[in-house]
Short mmCIF file of C-alpha atoms in Angstrom, two decimals:
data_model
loop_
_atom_site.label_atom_id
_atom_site.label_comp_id
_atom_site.label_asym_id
_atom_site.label_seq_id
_atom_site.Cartn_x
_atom_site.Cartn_y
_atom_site.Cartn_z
CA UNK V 8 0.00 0.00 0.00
CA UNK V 9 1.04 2.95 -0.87
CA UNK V 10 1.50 5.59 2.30
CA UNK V 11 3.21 8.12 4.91
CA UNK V 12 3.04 7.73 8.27
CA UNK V 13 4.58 10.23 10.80
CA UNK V 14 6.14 9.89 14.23
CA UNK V 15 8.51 11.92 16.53
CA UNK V 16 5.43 14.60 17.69
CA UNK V 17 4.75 15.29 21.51
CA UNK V 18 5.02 17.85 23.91
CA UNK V 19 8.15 20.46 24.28
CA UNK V 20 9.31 22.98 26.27
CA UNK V 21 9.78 26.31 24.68
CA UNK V 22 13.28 26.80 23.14
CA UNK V 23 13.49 22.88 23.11
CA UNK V 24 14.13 20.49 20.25
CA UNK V 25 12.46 17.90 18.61
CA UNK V 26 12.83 15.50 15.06
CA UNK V 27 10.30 14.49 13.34
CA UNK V 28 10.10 11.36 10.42
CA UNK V 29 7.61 10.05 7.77
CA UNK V 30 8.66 6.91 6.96
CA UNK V 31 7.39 5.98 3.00
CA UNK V 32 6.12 2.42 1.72
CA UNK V 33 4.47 1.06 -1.26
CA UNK V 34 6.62 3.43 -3.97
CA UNK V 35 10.19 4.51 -4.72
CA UNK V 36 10.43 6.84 -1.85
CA UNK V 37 14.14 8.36 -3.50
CA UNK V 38 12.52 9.74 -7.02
CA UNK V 39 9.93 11.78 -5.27
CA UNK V 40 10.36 15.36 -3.88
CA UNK V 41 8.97 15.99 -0.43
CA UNK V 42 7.55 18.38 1.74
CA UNK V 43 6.27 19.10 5.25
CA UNK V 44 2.84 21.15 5.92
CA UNK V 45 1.39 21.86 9.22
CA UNK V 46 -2.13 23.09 10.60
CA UNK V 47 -2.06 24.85 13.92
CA UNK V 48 -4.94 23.76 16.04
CA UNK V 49 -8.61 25.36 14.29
CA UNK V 50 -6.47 26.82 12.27
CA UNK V 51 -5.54 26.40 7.98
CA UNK V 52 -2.53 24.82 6.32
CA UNK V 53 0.96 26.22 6.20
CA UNK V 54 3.49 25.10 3.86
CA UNK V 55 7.02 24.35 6.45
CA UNK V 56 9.78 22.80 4.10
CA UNK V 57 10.79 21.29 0.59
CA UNK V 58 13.58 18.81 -0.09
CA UNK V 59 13.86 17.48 -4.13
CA UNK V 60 14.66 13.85 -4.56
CA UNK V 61 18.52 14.04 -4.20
CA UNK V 62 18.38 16.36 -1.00
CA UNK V 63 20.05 19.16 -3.50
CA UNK V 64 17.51 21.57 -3.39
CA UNK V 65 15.89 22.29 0.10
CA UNK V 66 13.50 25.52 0.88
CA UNK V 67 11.79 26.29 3.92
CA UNK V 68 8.72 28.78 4.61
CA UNK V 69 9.62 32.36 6.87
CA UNK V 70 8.55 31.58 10.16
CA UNK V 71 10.55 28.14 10.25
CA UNK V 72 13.86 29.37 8.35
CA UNK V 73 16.69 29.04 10.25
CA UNK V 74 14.99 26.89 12.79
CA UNK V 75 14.30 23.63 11.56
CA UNK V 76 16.03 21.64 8.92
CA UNK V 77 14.54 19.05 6.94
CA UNK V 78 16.19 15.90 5.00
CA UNK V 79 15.70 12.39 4.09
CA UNK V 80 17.57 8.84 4.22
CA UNK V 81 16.67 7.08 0.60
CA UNK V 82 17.81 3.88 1.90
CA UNK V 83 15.69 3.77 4.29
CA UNK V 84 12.51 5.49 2.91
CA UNK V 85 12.54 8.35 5.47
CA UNK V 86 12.16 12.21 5.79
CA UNK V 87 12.86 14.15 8.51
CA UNK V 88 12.12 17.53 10.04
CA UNK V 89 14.81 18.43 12.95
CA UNK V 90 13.08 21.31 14.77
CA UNK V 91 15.52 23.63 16.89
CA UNK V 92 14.50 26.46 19.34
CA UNK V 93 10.51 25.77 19.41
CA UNK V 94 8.17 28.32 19.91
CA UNK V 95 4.07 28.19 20.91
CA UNK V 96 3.36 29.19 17.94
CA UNK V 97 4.84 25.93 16.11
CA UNK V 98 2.37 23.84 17.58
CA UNK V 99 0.53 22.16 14.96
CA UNK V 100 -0.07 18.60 13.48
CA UNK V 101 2.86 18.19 11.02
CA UNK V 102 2.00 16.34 7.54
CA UNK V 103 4.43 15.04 5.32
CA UNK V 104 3.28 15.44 1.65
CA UNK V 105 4.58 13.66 -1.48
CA UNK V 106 5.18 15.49 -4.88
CA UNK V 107 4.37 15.26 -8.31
CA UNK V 108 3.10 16.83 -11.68
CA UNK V 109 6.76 17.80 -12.34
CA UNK V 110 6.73 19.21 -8.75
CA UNK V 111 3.81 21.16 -8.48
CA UNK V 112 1.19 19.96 -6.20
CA UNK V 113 0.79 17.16 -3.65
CA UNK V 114 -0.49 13.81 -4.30
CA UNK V 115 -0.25 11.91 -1.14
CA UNK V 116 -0.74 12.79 2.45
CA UNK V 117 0.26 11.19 5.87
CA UNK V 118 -2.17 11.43 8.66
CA UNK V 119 0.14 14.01 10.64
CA UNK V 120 2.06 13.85 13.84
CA UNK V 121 1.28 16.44 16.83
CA UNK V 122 3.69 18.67 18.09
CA UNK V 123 2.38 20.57 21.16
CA UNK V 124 5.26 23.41 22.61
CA UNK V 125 4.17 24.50 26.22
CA UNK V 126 5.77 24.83 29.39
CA UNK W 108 5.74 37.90 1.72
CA UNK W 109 3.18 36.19 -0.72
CA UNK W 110 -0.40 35.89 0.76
CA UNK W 111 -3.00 33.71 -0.93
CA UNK W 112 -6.79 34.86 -0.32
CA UNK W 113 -9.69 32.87 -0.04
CA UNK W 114 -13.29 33.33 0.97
CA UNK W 115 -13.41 32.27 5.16
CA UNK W 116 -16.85 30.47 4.46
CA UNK W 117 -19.23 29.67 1.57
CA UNK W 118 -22.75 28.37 2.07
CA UNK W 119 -25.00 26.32 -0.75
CA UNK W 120 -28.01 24.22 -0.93
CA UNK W 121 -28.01 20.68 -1.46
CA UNK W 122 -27.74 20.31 -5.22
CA UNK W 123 -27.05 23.55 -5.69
CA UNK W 124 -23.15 24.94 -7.20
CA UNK W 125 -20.64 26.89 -5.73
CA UNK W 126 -17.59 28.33 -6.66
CA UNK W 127 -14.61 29.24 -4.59
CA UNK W 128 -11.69 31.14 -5.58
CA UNK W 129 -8.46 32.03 -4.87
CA UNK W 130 -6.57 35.31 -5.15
CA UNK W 131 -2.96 36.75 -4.96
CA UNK W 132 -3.05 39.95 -2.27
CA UNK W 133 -0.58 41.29 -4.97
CA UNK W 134 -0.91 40.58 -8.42
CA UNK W 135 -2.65 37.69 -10.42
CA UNK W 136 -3.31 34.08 -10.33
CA UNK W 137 -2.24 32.75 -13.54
CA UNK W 138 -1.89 29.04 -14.46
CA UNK W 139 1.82 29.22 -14.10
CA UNK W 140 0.98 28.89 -10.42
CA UNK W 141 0.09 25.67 -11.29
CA UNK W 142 -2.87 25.97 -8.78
CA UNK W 143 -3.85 22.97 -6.77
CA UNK W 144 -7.04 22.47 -4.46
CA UNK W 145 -7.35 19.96 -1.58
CA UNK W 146 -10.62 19.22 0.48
CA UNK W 147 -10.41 18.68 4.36
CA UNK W 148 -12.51 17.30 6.78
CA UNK W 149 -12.34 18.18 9.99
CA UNK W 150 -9.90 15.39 11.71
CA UNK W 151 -8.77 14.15 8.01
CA UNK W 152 -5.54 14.57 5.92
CA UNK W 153 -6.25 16.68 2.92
CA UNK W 154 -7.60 14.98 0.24
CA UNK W 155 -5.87 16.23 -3.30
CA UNK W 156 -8.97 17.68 -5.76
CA UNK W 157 -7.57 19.39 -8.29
CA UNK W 158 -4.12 20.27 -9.68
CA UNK W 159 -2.78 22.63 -12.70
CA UNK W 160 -5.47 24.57 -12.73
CA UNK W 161 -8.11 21.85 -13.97
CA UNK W 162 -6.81 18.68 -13.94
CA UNK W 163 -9.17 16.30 -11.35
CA UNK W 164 -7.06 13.65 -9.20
CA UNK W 165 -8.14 10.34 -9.57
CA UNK W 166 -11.07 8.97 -8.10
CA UNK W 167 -12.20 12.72 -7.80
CA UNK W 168 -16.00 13.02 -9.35
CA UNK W 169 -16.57 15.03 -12.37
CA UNK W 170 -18.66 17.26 -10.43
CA UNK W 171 -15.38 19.10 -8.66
CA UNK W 172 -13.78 21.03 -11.91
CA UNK W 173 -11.00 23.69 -11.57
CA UNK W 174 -10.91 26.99 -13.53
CA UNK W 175 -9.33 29.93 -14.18
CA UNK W 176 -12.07 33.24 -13.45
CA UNK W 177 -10.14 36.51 -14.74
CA UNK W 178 -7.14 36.78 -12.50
CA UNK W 179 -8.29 33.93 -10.16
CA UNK W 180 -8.10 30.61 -9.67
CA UNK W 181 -11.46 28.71 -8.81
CA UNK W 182 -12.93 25.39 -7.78
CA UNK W 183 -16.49 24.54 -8.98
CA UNK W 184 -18.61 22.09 -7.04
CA UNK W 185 -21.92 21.35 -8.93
CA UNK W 186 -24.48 19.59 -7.42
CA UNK W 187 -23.11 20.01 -3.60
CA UNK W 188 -23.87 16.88 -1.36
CA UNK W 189 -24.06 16.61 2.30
CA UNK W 190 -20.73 15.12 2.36
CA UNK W 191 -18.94 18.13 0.64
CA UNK W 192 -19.51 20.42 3.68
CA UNK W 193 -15.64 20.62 4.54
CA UNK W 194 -12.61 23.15 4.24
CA UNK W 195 -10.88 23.83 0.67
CA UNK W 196 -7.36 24.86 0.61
CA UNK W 197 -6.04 26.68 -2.65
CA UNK W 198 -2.54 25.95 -3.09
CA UNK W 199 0.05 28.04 -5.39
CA UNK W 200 3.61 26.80 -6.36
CA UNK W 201 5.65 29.21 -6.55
CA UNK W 202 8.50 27.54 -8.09
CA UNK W 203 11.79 26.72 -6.79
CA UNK W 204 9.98 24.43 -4.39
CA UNK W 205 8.13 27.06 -2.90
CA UNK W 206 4.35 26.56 -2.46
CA UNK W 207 1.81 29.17 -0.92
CA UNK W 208 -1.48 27.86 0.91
CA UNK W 209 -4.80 29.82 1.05
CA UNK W 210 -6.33 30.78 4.50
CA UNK W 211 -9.01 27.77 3.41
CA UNK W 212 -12.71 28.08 2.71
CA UNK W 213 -15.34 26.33 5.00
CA UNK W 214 -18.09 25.14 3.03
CA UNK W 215 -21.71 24.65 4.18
CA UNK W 216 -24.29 22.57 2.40
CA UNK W 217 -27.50 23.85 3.95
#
């Protein structure tokens, strides 16, 4: 079957840490670019972060840049999202989102992982 | 900083059509935003619609169509079901791996 499915979300501190992955199955994980979205609680979706297929291109949306890096392990059918010095306003349910149509829109969806910054 | 606009909320009566659209704050939709729609359900991942403008993803019914209206982009629902009532999300690309969401409309079938 082909899917995402997230893990690594939970609750930080403010200023703390935390990696997130999306593990891939059911296609070639390595010729796809992918992205991470989020949705803040009630609220709509916010692009985060880009990575192409060979990790050479990588962009990330304003309020994450400089923050959180994304990349991905091909061997092992994984992306990641490291996120460095958290703030409230990061909490959100983090998707990870395949691409296609020569990189223009998203085809395939995880169910999201919950990242909840609080002290 | 690029903002995409979108109606908040949209109402229409079962069987009835609706269209949504989505704007640039600062200039034009065009199709070389490649614009992309996704329904959500509240508790759901985003489902993909519609993407390059008018293309529908598979399994989508013909009843969802994409469209270009002047300088926006818009998504068509005719004959609105029960089971439509959910957010839309406009998406532009940007290029360079940059993509743009809408602030989402919440449609009502009522």
């Amino acid at each position: 079957e082909v899917q995402l499915l997230e893990s690594g979300g939970g609750l930080v501190k403010p200023g703390g840490s935390l990696r997130l992955s999306c593990a891939a199955s059911g296609f070639t994980f390595s010729t796809y670019s992918m992205n991470w979205v989020r949705q803040a609680p009630g609220k709509g979706l916010e692009w985060v972060s880009s990575i192409t297929s060979s990790s050479r291109d990588i962009q990330y949306g304003h309020s994450v840049k400089g923050r959180f890096t994304i990349s991905r392990d091909n061997a092992r059918n994984l992306l990641f999202l490291q996120m460095n010095s958290l703030r409230a306003e990061d909490t959100a349910l983090y998707y990870c989102a395949r691409v296609m149509g020569k990189g223009t829109y998203f085809d395939l969806w995880g169910q999201g992982t919950m990242v909840a910054v609080s002290s | 900083q690029t903002v995409v606009t979108q109606e908040p909320s949209v109402s229409v009566s079962p069987g009835g059509t609706v269209t949504l659209t989505c704007d640039l704050r600062s200039g034009s939709v065009s199709t070389t935003y490649y614009p992309s729609w996704y329904q959500q359900t509240p508790g759901q991942a985003p489902r993909t619609l519609i993407y390059s403008t008018n293309i529908r993803s598979s399994g989508v019914p013909d009843r969802f169509s994409g469209s270009m209206l002047g300088d926006k982009a818009a998504l068509t629902i005719a004959g609105a079901q029960a089971d439509d009532e959910s957010n839309y999300y406009c998406v532009l690309y940007m290029g360079s791996g940059i993509w743009v969401f809408g602030g989402g409309t919440k449609l009502t079938v009522l």
